[in-house]
PDB file of C-alpha atoms in Angstrom:
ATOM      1  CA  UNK A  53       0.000   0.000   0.000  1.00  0.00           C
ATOM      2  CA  UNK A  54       1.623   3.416  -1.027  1.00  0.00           C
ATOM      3  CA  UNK A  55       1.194   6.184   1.737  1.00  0.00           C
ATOM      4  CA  UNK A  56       1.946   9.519   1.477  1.00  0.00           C
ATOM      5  CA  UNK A  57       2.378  11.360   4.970  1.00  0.00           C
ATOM      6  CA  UNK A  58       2.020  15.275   5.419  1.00  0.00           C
ATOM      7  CA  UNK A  59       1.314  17.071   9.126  1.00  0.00           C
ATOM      8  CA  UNK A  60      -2.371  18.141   8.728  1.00  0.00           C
ATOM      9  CA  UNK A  61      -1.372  21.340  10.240  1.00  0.00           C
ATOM     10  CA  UNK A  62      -2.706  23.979  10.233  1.00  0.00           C
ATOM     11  CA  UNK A  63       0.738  25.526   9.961  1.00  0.00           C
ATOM     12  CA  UNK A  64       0.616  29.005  10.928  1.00  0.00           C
ATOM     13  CA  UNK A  65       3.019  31.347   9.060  1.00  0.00           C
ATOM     14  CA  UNK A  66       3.646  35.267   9.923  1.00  0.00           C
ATOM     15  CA  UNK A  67       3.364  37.242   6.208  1.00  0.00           C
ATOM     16  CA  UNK A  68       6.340  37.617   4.510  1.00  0.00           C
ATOM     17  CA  UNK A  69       8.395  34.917   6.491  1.00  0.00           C
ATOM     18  CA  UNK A  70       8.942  31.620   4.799  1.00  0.00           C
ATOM     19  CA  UNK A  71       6.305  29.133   4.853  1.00  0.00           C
ATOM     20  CA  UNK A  72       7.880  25.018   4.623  1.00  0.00           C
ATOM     21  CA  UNK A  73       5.552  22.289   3.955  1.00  0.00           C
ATOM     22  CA  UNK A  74       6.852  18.485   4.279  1.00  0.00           C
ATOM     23  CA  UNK A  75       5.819  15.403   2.801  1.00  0.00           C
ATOM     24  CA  UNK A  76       7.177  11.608   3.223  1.00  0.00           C
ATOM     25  CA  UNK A  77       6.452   8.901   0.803  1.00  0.00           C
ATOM     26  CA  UNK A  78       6.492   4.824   1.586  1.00  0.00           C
ATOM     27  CA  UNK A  79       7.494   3.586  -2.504  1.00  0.00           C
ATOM     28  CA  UNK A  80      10.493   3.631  -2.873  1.00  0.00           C
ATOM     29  CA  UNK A  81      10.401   3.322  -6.630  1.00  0.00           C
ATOM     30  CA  UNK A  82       8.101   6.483  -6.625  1.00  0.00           C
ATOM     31  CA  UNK A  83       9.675   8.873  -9.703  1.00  0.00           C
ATOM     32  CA  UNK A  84       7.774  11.979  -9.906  1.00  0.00           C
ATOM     33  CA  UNK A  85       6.564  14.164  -7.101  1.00  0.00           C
ATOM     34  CA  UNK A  86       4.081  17.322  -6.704  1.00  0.00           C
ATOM     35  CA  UNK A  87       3.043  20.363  -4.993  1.00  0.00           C
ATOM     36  CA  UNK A  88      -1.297  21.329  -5.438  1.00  0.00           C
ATOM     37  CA  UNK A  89      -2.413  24.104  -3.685  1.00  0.00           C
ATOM     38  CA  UNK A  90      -6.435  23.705  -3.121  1.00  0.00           C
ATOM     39  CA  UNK A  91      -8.603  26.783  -1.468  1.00  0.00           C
ATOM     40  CA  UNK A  92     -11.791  25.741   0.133  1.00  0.00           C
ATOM     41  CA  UNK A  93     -14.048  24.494  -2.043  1.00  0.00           C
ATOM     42  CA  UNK A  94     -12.005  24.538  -5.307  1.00  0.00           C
ATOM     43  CA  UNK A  95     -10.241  21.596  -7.020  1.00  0.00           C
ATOM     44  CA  UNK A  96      -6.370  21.412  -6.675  1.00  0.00           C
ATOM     45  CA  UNK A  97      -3.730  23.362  -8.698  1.00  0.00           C
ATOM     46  CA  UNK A  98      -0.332  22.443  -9.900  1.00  0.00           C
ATOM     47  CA  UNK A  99       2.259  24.530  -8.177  1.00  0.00           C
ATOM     48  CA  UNK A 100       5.261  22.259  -8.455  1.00  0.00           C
ATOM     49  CA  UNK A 101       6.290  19.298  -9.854  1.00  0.00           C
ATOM     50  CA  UNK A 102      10.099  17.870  -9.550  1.00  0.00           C
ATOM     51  CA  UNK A 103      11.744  14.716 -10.303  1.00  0.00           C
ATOM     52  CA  UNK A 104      15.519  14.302  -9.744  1.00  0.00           C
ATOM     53  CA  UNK A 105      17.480  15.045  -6.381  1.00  0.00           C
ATOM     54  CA  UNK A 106      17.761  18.534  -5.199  1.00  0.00           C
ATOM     55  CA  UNK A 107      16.077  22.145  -5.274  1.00  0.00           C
ATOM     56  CA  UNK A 108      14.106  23.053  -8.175  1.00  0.00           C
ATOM     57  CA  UNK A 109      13.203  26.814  -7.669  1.00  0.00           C
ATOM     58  CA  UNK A 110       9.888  28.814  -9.253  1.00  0.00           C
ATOM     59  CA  UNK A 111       9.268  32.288  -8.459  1.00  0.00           C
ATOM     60  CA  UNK A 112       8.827  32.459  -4.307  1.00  0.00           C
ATOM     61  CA  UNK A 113       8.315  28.684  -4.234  1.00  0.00           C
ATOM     62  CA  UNK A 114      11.130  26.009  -3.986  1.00  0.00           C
ATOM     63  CA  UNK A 115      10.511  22.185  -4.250  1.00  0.00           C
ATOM     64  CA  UNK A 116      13.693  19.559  -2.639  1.00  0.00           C
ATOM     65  CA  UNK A 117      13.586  16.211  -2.999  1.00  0.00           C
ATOM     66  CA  UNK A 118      15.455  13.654  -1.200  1.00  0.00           C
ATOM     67  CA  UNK A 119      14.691  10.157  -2.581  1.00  0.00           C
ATOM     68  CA  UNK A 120      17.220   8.461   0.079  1.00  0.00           C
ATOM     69  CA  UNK A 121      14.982   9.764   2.643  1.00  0.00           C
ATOM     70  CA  UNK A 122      11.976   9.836   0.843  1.00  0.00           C
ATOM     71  CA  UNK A 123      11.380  13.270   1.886  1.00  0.00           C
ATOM     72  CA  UNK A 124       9.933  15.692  -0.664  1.00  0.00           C
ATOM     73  CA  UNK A 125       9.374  19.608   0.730  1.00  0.00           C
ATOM     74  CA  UNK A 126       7.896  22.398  -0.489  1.00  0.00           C
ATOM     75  CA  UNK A 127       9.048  26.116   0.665  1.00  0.00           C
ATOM     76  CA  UNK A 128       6.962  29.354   0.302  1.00  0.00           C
ATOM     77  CA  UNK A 129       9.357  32.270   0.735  1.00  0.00           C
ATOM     78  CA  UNK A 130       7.673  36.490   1.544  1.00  0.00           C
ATOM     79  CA  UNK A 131       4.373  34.172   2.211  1.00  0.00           C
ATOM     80  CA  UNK A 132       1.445  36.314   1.395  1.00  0.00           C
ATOM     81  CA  UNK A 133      -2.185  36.179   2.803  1.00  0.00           C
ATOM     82  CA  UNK A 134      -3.414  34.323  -0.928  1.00  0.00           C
ATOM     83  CA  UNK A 135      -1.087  31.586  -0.060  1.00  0.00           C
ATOM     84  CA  UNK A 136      -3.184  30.390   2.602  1.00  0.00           C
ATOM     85  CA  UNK A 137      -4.483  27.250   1.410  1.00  0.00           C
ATOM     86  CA  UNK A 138      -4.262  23.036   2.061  1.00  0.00           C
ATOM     87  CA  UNK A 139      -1.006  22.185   0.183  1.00  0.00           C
ATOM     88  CA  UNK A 140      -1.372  18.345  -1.694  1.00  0.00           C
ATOM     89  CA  UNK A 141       1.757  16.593  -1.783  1.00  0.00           C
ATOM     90  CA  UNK A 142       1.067  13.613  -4.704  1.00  0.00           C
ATOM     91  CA  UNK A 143       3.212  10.986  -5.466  1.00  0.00           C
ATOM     92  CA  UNK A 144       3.295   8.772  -8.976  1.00  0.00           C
ATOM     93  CA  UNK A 145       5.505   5.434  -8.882  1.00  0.00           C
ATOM     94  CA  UNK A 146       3.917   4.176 -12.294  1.00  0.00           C
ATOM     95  CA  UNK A 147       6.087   5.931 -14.396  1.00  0.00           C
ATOM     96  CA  UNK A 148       3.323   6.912 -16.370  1.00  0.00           C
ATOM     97  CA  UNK A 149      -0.750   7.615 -16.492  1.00  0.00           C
ATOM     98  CA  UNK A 150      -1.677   5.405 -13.785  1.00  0.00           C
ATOM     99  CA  UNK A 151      -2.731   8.240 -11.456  1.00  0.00           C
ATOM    100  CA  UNK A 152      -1.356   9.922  -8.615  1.00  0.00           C
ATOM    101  CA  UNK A 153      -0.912   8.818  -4.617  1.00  0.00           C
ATOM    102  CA  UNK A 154      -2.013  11.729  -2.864  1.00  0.00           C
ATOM    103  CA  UNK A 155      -1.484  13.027   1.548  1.00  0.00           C
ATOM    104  CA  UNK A 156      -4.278  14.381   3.097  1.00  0.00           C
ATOM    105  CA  UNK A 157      -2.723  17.969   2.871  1.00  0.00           C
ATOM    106  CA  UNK A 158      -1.326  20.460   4.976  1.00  0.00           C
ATOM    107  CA  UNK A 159      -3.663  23.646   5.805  1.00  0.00           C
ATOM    108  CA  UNK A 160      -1.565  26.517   5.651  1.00  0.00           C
ATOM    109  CA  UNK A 161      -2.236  30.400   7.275  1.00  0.00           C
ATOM    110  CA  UNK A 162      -0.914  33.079   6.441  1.00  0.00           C
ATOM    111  CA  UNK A 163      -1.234  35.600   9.298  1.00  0.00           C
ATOM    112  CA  UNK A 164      -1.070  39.383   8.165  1.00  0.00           C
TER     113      UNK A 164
ATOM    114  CA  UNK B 137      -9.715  28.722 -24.031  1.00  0.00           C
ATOM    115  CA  UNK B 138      -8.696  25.118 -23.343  1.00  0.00           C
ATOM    116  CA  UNK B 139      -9.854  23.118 -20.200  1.00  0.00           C
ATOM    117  CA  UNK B 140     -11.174  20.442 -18.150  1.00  0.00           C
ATOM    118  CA  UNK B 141     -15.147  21.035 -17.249  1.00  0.00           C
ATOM    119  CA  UNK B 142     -17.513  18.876 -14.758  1.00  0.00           C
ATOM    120  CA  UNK B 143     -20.982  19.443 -14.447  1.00  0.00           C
ATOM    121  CA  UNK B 144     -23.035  19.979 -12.594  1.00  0.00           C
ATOM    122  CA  UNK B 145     -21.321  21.594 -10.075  1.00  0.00           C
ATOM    123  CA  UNK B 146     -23.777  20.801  -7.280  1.00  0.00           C
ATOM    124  CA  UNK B 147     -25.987  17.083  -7.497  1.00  0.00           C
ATOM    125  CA  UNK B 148     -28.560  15.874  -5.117  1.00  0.00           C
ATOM    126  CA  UNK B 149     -28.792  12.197  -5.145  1.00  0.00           C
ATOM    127  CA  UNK B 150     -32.127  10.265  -3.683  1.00  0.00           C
ATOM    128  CA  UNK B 151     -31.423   7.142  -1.959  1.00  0.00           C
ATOM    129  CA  UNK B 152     -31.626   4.398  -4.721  1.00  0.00           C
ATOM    130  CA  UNK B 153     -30.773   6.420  -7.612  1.00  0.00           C
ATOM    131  CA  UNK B 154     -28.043   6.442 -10.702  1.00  0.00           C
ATOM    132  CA  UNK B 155     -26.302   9.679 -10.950  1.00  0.00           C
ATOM    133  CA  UNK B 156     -23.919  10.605 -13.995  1.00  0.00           C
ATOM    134  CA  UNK B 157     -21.082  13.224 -13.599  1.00  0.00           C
ATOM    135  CA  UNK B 158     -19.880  14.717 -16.501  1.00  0.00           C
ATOM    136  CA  UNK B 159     -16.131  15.562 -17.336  1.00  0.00           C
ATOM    137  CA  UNK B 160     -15.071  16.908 -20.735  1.00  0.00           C
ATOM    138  CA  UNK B 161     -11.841  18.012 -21.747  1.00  0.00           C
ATOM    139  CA  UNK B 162     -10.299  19.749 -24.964  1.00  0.00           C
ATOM    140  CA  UNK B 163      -6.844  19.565 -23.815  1.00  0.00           C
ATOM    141  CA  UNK B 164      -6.050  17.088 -26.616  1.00  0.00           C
ATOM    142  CA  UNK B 165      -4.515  14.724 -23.257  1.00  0.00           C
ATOM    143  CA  UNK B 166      -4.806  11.017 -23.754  1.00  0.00           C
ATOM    144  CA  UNK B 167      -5.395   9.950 -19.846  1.00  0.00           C
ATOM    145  CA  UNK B 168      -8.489  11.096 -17.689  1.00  0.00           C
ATOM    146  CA  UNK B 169      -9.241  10.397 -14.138  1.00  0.00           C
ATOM    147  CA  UNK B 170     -11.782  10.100 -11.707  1.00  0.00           C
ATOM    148  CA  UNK B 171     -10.847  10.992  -7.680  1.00  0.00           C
ATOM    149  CA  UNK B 172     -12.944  11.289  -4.939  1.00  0.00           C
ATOM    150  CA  UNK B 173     -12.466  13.867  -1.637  1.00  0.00           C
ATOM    151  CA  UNK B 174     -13.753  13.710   1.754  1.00  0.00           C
ATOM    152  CA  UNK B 175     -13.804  16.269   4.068  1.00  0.00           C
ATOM    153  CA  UNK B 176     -10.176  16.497   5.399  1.00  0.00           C
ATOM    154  CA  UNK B 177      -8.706  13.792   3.364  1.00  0.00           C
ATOM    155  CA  UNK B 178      -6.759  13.571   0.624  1.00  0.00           C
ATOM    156  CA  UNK B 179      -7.652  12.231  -2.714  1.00  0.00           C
ATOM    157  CA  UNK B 180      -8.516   8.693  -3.800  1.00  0.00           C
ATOM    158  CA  UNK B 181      -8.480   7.473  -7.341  1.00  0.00           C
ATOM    159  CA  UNK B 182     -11.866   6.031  -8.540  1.00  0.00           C
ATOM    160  CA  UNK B 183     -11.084   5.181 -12.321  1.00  0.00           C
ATOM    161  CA  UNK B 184      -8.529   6.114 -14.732  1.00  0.00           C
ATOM    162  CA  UNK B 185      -8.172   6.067 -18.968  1.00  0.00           C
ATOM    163  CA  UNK B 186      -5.186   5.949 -20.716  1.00  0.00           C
ATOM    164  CA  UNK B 187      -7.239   5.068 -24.121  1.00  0.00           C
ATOM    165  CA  UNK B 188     -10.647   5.278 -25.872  1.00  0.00           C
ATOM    166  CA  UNK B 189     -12.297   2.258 -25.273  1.00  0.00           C
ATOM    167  CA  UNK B 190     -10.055   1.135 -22.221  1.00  0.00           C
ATOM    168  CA  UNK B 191     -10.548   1.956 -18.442  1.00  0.00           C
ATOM    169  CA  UNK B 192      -9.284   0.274 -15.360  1.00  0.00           C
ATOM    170  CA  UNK B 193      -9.844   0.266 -11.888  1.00  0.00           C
ATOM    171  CA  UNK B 194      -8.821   2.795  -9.156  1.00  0.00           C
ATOM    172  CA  UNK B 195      -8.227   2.105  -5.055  1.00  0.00           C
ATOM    173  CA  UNK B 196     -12.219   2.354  -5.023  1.00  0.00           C
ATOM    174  CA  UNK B 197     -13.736   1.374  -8.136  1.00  0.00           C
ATOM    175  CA  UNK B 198     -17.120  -0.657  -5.949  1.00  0.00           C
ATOM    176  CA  UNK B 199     -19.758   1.303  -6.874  1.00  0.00           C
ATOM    177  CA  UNK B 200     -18.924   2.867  -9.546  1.00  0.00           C
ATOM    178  CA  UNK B 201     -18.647   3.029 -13.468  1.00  0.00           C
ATOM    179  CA  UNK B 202     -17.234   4.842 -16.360  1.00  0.00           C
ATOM    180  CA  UNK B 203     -17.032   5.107 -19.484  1.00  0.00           C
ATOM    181  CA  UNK B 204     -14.613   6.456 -22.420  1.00  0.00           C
ATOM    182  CA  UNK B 205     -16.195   6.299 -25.656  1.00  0.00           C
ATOM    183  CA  UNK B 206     -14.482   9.682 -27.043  1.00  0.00           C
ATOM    184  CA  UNK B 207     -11.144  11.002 -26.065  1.00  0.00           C
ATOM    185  CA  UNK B 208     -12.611  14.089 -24.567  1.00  0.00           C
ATOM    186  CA  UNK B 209     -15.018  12.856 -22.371  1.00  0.00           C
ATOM    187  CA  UNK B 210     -14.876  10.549 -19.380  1.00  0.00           C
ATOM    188  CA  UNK B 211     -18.024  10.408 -17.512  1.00  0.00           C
ATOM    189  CA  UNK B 212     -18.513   8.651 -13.994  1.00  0.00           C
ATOM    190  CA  UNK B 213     -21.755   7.017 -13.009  1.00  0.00           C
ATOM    191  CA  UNK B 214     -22.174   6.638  -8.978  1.00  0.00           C
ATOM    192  CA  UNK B 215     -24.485   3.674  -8.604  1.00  0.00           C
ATOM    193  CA  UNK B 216     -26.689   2.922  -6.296  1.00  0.00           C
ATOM    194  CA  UNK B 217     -24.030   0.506  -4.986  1.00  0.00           C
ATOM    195  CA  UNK B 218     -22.032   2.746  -3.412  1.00  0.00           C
ATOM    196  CA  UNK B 219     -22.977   3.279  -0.044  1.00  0.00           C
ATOM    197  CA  UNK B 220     -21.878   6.453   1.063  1.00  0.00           C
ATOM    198  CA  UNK B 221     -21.300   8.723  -2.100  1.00  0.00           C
ATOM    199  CA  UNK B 222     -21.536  12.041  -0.611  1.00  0.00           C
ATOM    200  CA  UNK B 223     -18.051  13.493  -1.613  1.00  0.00           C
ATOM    201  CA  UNK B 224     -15.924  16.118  -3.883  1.00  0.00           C
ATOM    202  CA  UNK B 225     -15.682  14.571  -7.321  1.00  0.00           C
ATOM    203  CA  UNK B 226     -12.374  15.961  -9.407  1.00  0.00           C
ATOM    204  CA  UNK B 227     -11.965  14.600 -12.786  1.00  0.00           C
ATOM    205  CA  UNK B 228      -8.127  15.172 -14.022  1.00  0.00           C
ATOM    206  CA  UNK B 229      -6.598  14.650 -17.061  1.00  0.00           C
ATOM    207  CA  UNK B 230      -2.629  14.154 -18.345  1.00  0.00           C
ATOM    208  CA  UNK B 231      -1.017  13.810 -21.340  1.00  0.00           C
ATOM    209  CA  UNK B 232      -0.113  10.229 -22.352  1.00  0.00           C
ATOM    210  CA  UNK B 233       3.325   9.053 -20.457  1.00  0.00           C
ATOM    211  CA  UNK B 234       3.623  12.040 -18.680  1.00  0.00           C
ATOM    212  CA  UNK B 235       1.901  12.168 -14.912  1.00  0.00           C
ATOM    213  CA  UNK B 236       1.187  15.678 -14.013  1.00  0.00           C
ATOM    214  CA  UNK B 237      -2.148  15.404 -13.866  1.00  0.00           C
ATOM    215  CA  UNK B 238      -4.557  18.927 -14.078  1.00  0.00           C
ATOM    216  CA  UNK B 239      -8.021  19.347 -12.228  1.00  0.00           C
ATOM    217  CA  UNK B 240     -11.538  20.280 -13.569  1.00  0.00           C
ATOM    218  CA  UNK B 241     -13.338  22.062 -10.644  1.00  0.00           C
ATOM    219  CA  UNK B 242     -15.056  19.710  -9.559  1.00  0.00           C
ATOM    220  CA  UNK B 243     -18.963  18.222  -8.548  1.00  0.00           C
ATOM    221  CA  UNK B 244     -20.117  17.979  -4.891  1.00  0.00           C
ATOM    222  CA  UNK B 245     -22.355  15.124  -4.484  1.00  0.00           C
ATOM    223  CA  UNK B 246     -24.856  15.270  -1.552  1.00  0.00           C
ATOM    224  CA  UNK B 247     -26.749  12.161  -0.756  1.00  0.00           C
ATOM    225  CA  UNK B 248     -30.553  13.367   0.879  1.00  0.00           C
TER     226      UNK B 248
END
């Protein structure tokens, strides 16, 4: 059975500081891992996606990986009110359009 | 303006009854899927498509069906069957071989 662990929060983040989001994974085969950001009420939304070892950087967000550890982490940096959301971590180990593993999500705020 | 749509966005069920939910795409992306939310949880995979004409089973496929008779559409029927279908639906689709998967917004189901 493939799990996918996140803290169910909610993480509470002062605006403008940097907002980190964790995620652990039980496959170890899994290959591709991503970030969804979901208000209340609305369907999820593809913030990151990363695949190889390391930091993969997008505007104020930054996914790391860490397959050893099976660790993937999402950081927020000058965290604004609109980020305040339930962060998705999914995980695919299929290699391939077999759908996605997903935690139960984080729920981040953003205090102003 | 390309996209994934669901409708409707709100369904009352009747103990008993068939409902279809509707998900059409015109993304031109080979795979569709069909997840389900609960309040607080993450999401589980009902059915996926990687092909007209071919569907397989999800993590909780009982009491439920689909069907894929064009590429663009992939609708879900929630049988009577499934005893406790009051949930988020999100239909997603991907392009064939690659797994980042993108959300329609989504039908609440309310059994009365």
């Amino acid at each position: 059975q493939k799990e996918v662990e996140q803290n169910s929060g909610p993480l509470s983040v002062p605006e403008g500081a940097i907002a980190s989001l964790n995620c652990t994974y039980s496959d170890r085969g899994s290959q591709s891992f991503f970030w969804y950001r979901q208000y209340s009420g609305k369907s999820p939304e593809l913030i990151m996606f990363i695949y190889s070892n390391g930091d993969k950087e997008d505007g104020r967000f930054t996914a790391q990986l860490n397959k050893a550890s099976q660790y993937v982490s999402l950081l927020i940096r000058d965290s604004q009110p609109s980020d305040s959301a339930t962060y998705l971590c999914a995980v695919d180990s299929g290699g391939g359009a077999d759908g996605l593993t997903f935690g139960k999500g984080t729920h981040l705020i953003i205090q102003p | 303006d390309g996209g994934i749509t669901q409708s409707p966005k709100y369904l009352f069920r009747k103990e008993g009854q068939n409902v279809t939910l509707s998900c059409e795409q015109n993304l031109n992306h080979d795979a569709m899927y069909w997840y389900r939310q609960d309040p607080g949880q993450g999401l589980r995979l009902i059915y996926y498509s990687q092909i007209v004409n071919d569907f397989q089973k999800g993590d909780i496929a009982e009491g439920y069906s689909v069907s894929r008779e064009k590429k663009e559409s992939f609708p879900l029927t929630v049988t009577s069957a499934q005893k406790n279908p009051t949930a988020f639906y999100l239909c997603a689709s991907s392009i064939f071989g690659l797994d980042t998967q993108y959300f329609g917004p989504g039908t609440r189901l309310t059994v009365l």
